[in-house]
Short mmCIF file of C-alpha atoms in Angstrom, two decimals:
data_model
loop_
_atom_site.label_atom_id
_atom_site.label_comp_id
_atom_site.label_asym_id
_atom_site.label_seq_id
_atom_site.Cartn_x
_atom_site.Cartn_y
_atom_site.Cartn_z
CA SER O 1 0.18 0.23 0.08
CA GLN O 2 1.05 3.56 -0.59
CA THR O 3 2.13 5.56 2.26
CA ILE O 4 3.35 9.14 2.66
CA HIS O 5 5.97 10.81 4.88
CA GLN O 6 6.28 14.33 5.71
CA TRP O 7 8.64 16.11 8.70
CA PRO O 8 9.34 17.73 10.65
CA ALA O 9 5.80 17.54 12.73
CA THR O 10 6.28 20.90 14.29
CA LEU O 11 8.57 24.09 13.55
CA VAL O 12 9.47 27.23 15.11
CA GLN O 13 11.50 29.47 13.06
CA PRO O 14 12.72 32.80 13.66
CA VAL O 15 12.06 35.30 10.95
CA GLY O 16 14.88 35.25 8.21
CA SER O 17 15.90 31.91 8.51
CA PRO O 18 16.00 29.42 6.09
CA LEU O 19 13.37 26.50 5.46
CA SER O 20 13.32 22.85 4.13
CA LEU O 21 10.38 20.44 4.68
CA GLU O 22 10.64 17.09 3.28
CA CYS O 23 8.56 14.40 1.70
CA THR O 24 8.56 11.48 -0.10
CA VAL O 25 5.98 8.51 -0.65
CA GLU O 26 6.52 4.73 -1.08
CA GLY O 27 4.33 2.22 -2.88
CA THR O 28 3.77 4.14 -6.14
CA SER O 29 5.36 5.31 -8.94
CA ASN O 30 5.76 8.35 -11.24
CA PRO O 31 2.84 10.45 -8.62
CA ASN O 32 1.66 13.40 -8.74
CA LEU O 33 3.17 16.36 -5.99
CA TYR O 34 1.80 18.68 -4.51
CA TRP O 35 2.14 21.29 -1.76
CA TYR O 36 -0.39 22.78 0.10
CA ARG O 37 -0.35 25.62 3.01
CA GLN O 38 -3.86 26.31 5.34
CA ALA O 39 -3.49 29.55 7.60
CA ALA O 40 -5.40 29.45 10.90
CA GLY O 41 -9.13 29.00 9.91
CA ARG O 42 -8.76 28.73 5.97
CA GLY O 43 -8.95 26.84 3.52
CA LEU O 44 -5.85 24.72 1.61
CA GLN O 45 -4.11 26.66 -0.74
CA LEU O 46 -2.07 25.10 -3.54
CA LEU O 47 1.55 26.12 -3.02
CA PHE O 48 3.09 24.10 -5.81
CA TYR O 49 2.91 20.52 -8.01
CA SER O 50 4.93 18.79 -10.03
CA VAL O 51 3.87 15.87 -12.71
CA GLY O 52 7.54 14.47 -13.07
CA ILE O 53 10.95 14.79 -11.92
CA GLY O 54 12.40 18.20 -12.08
CA GLN O 55 9.36 19.66 -12.83
CA ILE O 56 7.71 22.45 -10.84
CA SER O 57 5.01 24.72 -11.12
CA SER O 58 4.46 27.46 -8.77
CA GLU O 59 0.46 28.50 -8.11
CA VAL O 60 1.17 31.77 -6.15
CA PRO O 61 4.26 33.55 -6.64
CA GLN O 62 5.67 34.24 -2.97
CA ASN O 63 8.68 33.31 -1.00
CA LEU O 64 9.16 29.71 -1.35
CA SER O 65 10.69 26.93 -3.93
CA ALA O 66 10.32 23.82 -4.16
CA SER O 67 12.28 20.94 -5.79
CA ARG O 68 11.76 17.12 -6.79
CA PRO O 69 15.06 15.98 -6.97
CA GLN O 70 13.70 12.18 -7.39
CA ASP O 71 10.90 10.32 -8.25
CA ARG O 72 8.86 10.26 -4.79
CA GLN O 73 10.73 12.88 -3.03
CA PHE O 74 9.13 16.27 -2.68
CA ILE O 75 10.97 19.46 -0.98
CA LEU O 76 9.65 22.75 0.30
CA SER O 77 12.43 25.78 0.79
CA SER O 78 12.83 29.21 1.53
CA LYS O 79 15.82 31.12 1.97
CA LYS O 80 14.48 33.64 4.66
CA LEU O 81 11.07 32.78 6.20
CA LEU O 82 8.42 35.85 6.60
CA LEU O 83 6.05 36.00 9.01
CA SER O 84 3.86 34.96 6.35
CA ASP O 85 4.92 31.79 6.10
CA SER O 86 3.00 30.42 9.01
CA GLY O 87 0.72 27.99 8.60
CA PHE O 88 0.13 24.22 8.40
CA TYR O 89 1.94 22.87 5.31
CA LEU O 90 1.05 20.19 3.86
CA CYS O 91 2.07 17.37 1.37
CA ALA O 92 0.08 15.20 -0.88
CA TRP O 93 0.06 12.80 -3.69
CA SER O 94 -2.30 11.36 -6.54
CA VAL O 95 -2.12 8.81 -9.27
CA ARG O 96 -5.36 9.53 -11.01
CA SER O 97 -7.15 10.47 -8.10
CA PRO O 98 -7.78 11.43 -5.06
CA LEU O 99 -5.13 13.23 -3.19
CA HIS O 100 -3.63 11.91 -0.15
CA PHE O 101 -2.19 14.00 2.40
CA GLY O 102 0.86 13.83 4.66
CA ASN O 103 0.74 14.42 8.18
CA GLY O 104 1.24 18.06 7.93
CA THR O 105 4.35 20.53 8.99
CA ARG O 106 2.81 23.44 11.58
CA LEU O 107 5.31 26.13 11.08
CA THR O 108 5.24 29.44 13.11
CA VAL O 109 6.97 32.30 12.15
CA THR O 110 8.65 33.85 15.26
CA GLY I 1 -12.42 33.28 -11.74
CA GLN I 2 -12.67 30.09 -9.84
CA ASN I 3 -15.17 30.57 -6.65
CA ILE I 4 -15.70 27.35 -3.98
CA ASP I 5 -18.61 28.59 -1.91
CA GLN I 6 -19.12 26.14 1.33
CA PRO I 7 -20.69 27.45 4.88
CA THR I 8 -18.70 28.59 7.71
CA GLU I 9 -20.43 26.95 10.63
CA MET I 10 -22.99 24.48 10.63
CA THR I 11 -24.62 22.72 14.17
CA ALA I 12 -26.13 19.12 14.36
CA THR I 13 -27.59 17.09 17.08
CA GLU I 14 -26.29 13.52 17.59
CA GLY I 15 -28.30 11.37 15.97
CA ALA I 16 -29.36 13.58 13.35
CA ILE I 17 -28.74 13.88 9.49
CA VAL I 18 -26.93 16.86 8.22
CA GLN I 19 -26.53 18.20 5.09
CA ILE I 20 -23.25 20.07 3.64
CA ASN I 21 -24.03 22.26 0.64
CA CYS I 22 -21.05 23.53 -1.91
CA THR I 23 -21.35 25.35 -5.27
CA TYR I 24 -18.98 25.89 -7.32
CA GLN I 25 -17.72 28.19 -10.46
CA THR I 26 -14.49 26.29 -11.67
CA SER I 27 -12.64 26.55 -15.65
CA GLY I 28 -13.21 22.96 -16.54
CA PHE I 29 -14.76 19.83 -14.54
CA ASN I 30 -13.19 16.17 -13.76
CA GLY I 31 -14.72 15.72 -10.80
CA LEU I 32 -15.26 17.12 -6.50
CA PHE I 33 -14.38 15.72 -3.44
CA TRP I 34 -15.33 15.79 -0.29
CA TYR I 35 -12.11 15.47 2.72
CA GLN I 36 -12.87 15.26 6.12
CA GLN I 37 -10.68 17.12 9.05
CA HIS I 38 -10.10 17.03 12.64
CA ALA I 39 -8.36 20.07 14.37
CA GLY I 40 -4.91 19.97 13.60
CA GLU I 41 -4.68 16.92 11.51
CA ALA I 42 -4.33 16.57 7.69
CA PRO I 43 -7.81 15.91 5.61
CA THR I 44 -8.67 12.86 4.88
CA PHE I 45 -10.73 11.81 1.50
CA LEU I 46 -14.33 11.03 2.42
CA SER I 47 -16.39 10.83 -1.36
CA TYR I 48 -15.75 11.49 -5.44
CA ASN I 49 -18.46 12.52 -7.55
CA VAL I 50 -17.45 12.87 -11.63
CA LEU I 51 -21.01 12.27 -12.80
CA ASP I 52 -24.51 13.52 -11.94
CA GLY I 53 -26.39 11.55 -8.71
CA LEU I 54 -26.09 10.49 -5.08
CA GLU I 55 -22.71 7.89 -4.38
CA GLU I 56 -23.41 6.58 -0.87
CA LYS I 57 -20.93 5.06 1.35
CA GLY I 58 -22.03 3.81 4.47
CA ARG I 59 -23.59 6.99 6.86
CA PHE I 60 -21.63 9.18 4.42
CA SER I 61 -23.36 10.38 0.50
CA SER I 62 -22.63 12.75 -2.00
CA PHE I 63 -24.76 14.63 -4.60
CA LEU I 64 -23.52 16.42 -7.85
CA SER I 65 -25.18 18.54 -10.14
CA ARG I 66 -22.93 19.30 -12.70
CA SER I 67 -25.52 22.37 -14.79
CA LYS I 68 -26.33 23.69 -11.37
CA GLY I 69 -22.50 23.68 -9.99
CA TYR I 70 -23.32 22.21 -6.91
CA SER I 71 -22.96 19.38 -4.62
CA TYR I 72 -24.11 17.79 -1.01
CA LEU I 73 -22.20 16.24 1.89
CA LEU I 74 -24.91 14.18 3.83
CA LEU I 75 -24.25 12.57 7.13
CA LYS I 76 -26.39 10.04 8.92
CA GLU I 77 -26.84 9.10 12.39
CA LEU I 78 -24.52 11.44 13.49
CA GLN I 79 -21.75 10.50 16.01
CA MET I 80 -19.77 13.14 18.11
CA LYS I 81 -16.61 11.83 16.55
CA ASP I 82 -18.00 13.44 13.40
CA SER I 83 -17.27 17.50 14.68
CA ALA I 84 -14.61 18.26 12.00
CA SER I 85 -14.10 20.36 9.10
CA TYR I 86 -15.43 19.06 5.43
CA LEU I 87 -13.97 20.48 2.71
CA CYS I 88 -15.64 20.46 -1.39
CA ALA I 89 -12.78 20.01 -3.63
CA VAL I 90 -12.74 20.60 -7.20
CA HIS I 91 -10.71 19.22 -9.97
CA GLY I 92 -11.14 21.24 -12.57
CA SER I 93 -9.56 21.27 -16.54
CA GLY I 94 -6.11 19.51 -17.42
CA ASN I 95 -4.67 16.22 -16.34
CA THR I 96 -2.47 17.71 -13.22
CA GLY I 97 -4.49 16.49 -10.86
CA LYS I 98 -4.59 19.37 -8.66
CA LEU I 99 -7.70 20.17 -6.28
CA ILE I 100 -9.05 23.85 -5.75
CA PHE I 101 -10.53 23.75 -2.09
CA GLY I 102 -13.36 25.58 -0.67
CA GLN I 103 -12.89 27.28 2.70
CA GLY I 104 -14.55 23.89 4.89
CA THR I 105 -17.47 23.98 6.87
CA THR I 106 -16.97 23.53 10.51
CA LEU I 107 -19.35 20.73 11.61
CA GLN I 108 -20.40 20.70 15.74
CA VAL I 109 -22.11 17.96 16.67
CA LYS I 110 -23.96 18.31 20.14
CA PRO I 111 -25.05 15.55 22.31
#
């Protein structure tokens, strides 16, 4: 069966520090991969998606970037965090449908 | 533009039936999804509709009318553990699989 691992579960980072969140999927090949963010009390906003290695599409202009160095690995990064980057970050995968989410990373930028 | 609307909050009584509505306007349509999200947790998949009609899965059912841009999620025999947010999401055009989510409906089940 397919599983998705996302870490860390929680993170507190100062403004201006770098960020790296990692997500890996097991049990499937060539999945579509996604990064979503959920601000407190808000809906899910799609940040990036990838349909293959090295292929990244950005949905909204922002302070973040994404990379897919391997088929089942998806990384979300920032060089300098802003206060507004705080939120619940969710990685997800799909092969056709539906989306399956990881457990999420709760990021607090102080 | 793309827009998905659902009520922000609903309250219902344990054992009752509740219907959560969702209306959408998107560029293209390849299916509508419902997810359940408990506080502090990731969303989990509940149901999927791509054709008009009702899909039943245990206590949960979901309905779709593509001509009206409308869906609802029906929860029967409510239990306290059903207290959660329910997210409506649409798969629009293209084959990327990306979903556009509504803001979610927070359901509180009371004894």
